[in-house]
């Protein structure tokens, strides 16, 4: 048991933070956190943040980053809504949205891999470009599609199982399982970890560094567009700034979950627990009697405390401290 906790101390710590927050919120607001309704709400919203965070975790492990995914969420949702209105086929619309996401990922990947532009600069630029393109294509007008609720795809993707469990939670769990299997057992996952440890060493070992980076950006684009379709189906509508609320939530989920901002280390289970922490915070803060504007402050406190504790557990601070005291 001790060996297990030693090997998985980061996701274990994040899980303990989640449990402590849940206990605190349950104590402060039992009428909310002891009722099934709040958990149905959590299971309908957290999966969207979690799916984006899973994809981003792999990218950050490989020392890359994607700032454009909120715009890809909006573009994917728009392509889904527009194709559905034009064809009345939800499956054609879904395939079109995912294809659009893959193309966005290819754009990011080409700029990073071929033109050697740092990914943070690349994706800041494509965030503005793709966001502006989506707004122009939609003429800044939202798209309503109430008829999507009558389709099988709505039931399959966001329907309520036994009127309690939203289907998107199961899709998020399935994506988590697939990405975990890839990261832990597939050669592609080994390549991602090798690149995160040292891109130059990975290239010398024969790892296809450029192809792996390209595929990572493509999967980030595909999953972002898929989330855009999920949100459009759940809400039965699309709006131009659909993805803009996810940036802080997704990055907070990834870093609270223990993924290093410098790459080379990260866990999908930690990211899952991080997404759950972020997902329950706002409801817990409001139900505890605090004003909603406390949310960002408490997000920041939890993120900073998590990063410090993760750093202590991984003994990243020892070298800095020894240098500090030796200089004195």
Short mmCIF file of N, CA and C in Angstrom, two decimals, residues 29 54 60 94-95 131 146 164 188 204 208 212 236 244 264 282:
data_model
loop_
_atom_site.label_atom_id
_atom_site.label_comp_id
_atom_site.label_asym_id
_atom_site.label_seq_id
_atom_site.Cartn_x
_atom_site.Cartn_y
_atom_site.Cartn_z
N UNK A 29 -22.79 23.52 3.71
CA UNK A 29 -24.07 23.58 3.00
C UNK A 29 -24.63 22.18 2.77
N UNK A 54 -7.81 16.48 -20.39
CA UNK A 54 -7.11 15.23 -20.72
C UNK A 54 -6.23 15.42 -21.95
N UNK A 60 1.06 18.94 -22.84
CA UNK A 60 1.98 19.61 -21.92
C UNK A 60 3.07 18.64 -21.47
N UNK A 94 -21.62 15.94 -36.77
CA UNK A 94 -20.59 15.56 -35.81
C UNK A 94 -19.27 15.26 -36.50
N UNK A 95 -19.32 14.51 -37.60
CA UNK A 95 -18.10 14.21 -38.34
C UNK A 95 -17.47 15.48 -38.91
N UNK A 131 -10.91 32.23 -33.70
CA UNK A 131 -12.05 32.89 -33.09
C UNK A 131 -12.68 33.92 -34.02
N UNK A 146 -33.40 23.55 -31.58
CA UNK A 146 -34.16 22.75 -30.61
C UNK A 146 -34.50 21.36 -31.12
N UNK A 164 -30.76 10.31 -14.28
CA UNK A 164 -29.83 10.80 -13.26
C UNK A 164 -28.44 11.06 -13.83
N UNK A 188 3.13 5.13 -28.57
CA UNK A 188 2.91 6.56 -28.71
C UNK A 188 3.03 7.26 -27.36
N UNK A 204 17.52 11.39 -30.78
CA UNK A 204 18.70 10.54 -30.94
C UNK A 204 18.36 9.06 -30.76
N UNK A 208 10.04 9.46 -33.29
CA UNK A 208 9.57 10.42 -34.31
C UNK A 208 8.99 11.67 -33.65
N UNK A 212 5.05 12.93 -33.67
CA UNK A 212 4.34 12.82 -32.39
C UNK A 212 3.74 14.16 -31.99
N UNK A 236 -28.64 22.74 -27.06
CA UNK A 236 -29.51 22.84 -28.24
C UNK A 236 -29.33 24.18 -28.96
N UNK A 244 -15.13 30.32 -24.67
CA UNK A 244 -14.24 31.25 -23.99
C UNK A 244 -14.15 31.03 -22.48
N UNK A 264 7.26 16.77 -19.32
CA UNK A 264 7.96 15.60 -18.84
C UNK A 264 7.27 14.82 -17.74
N UNK A 282 -17.09 26.54 -7.58
CA UNK A 282 -18.02 27.68 -7.67
C UNK A 282 -19.32 27.38 -6.95
#
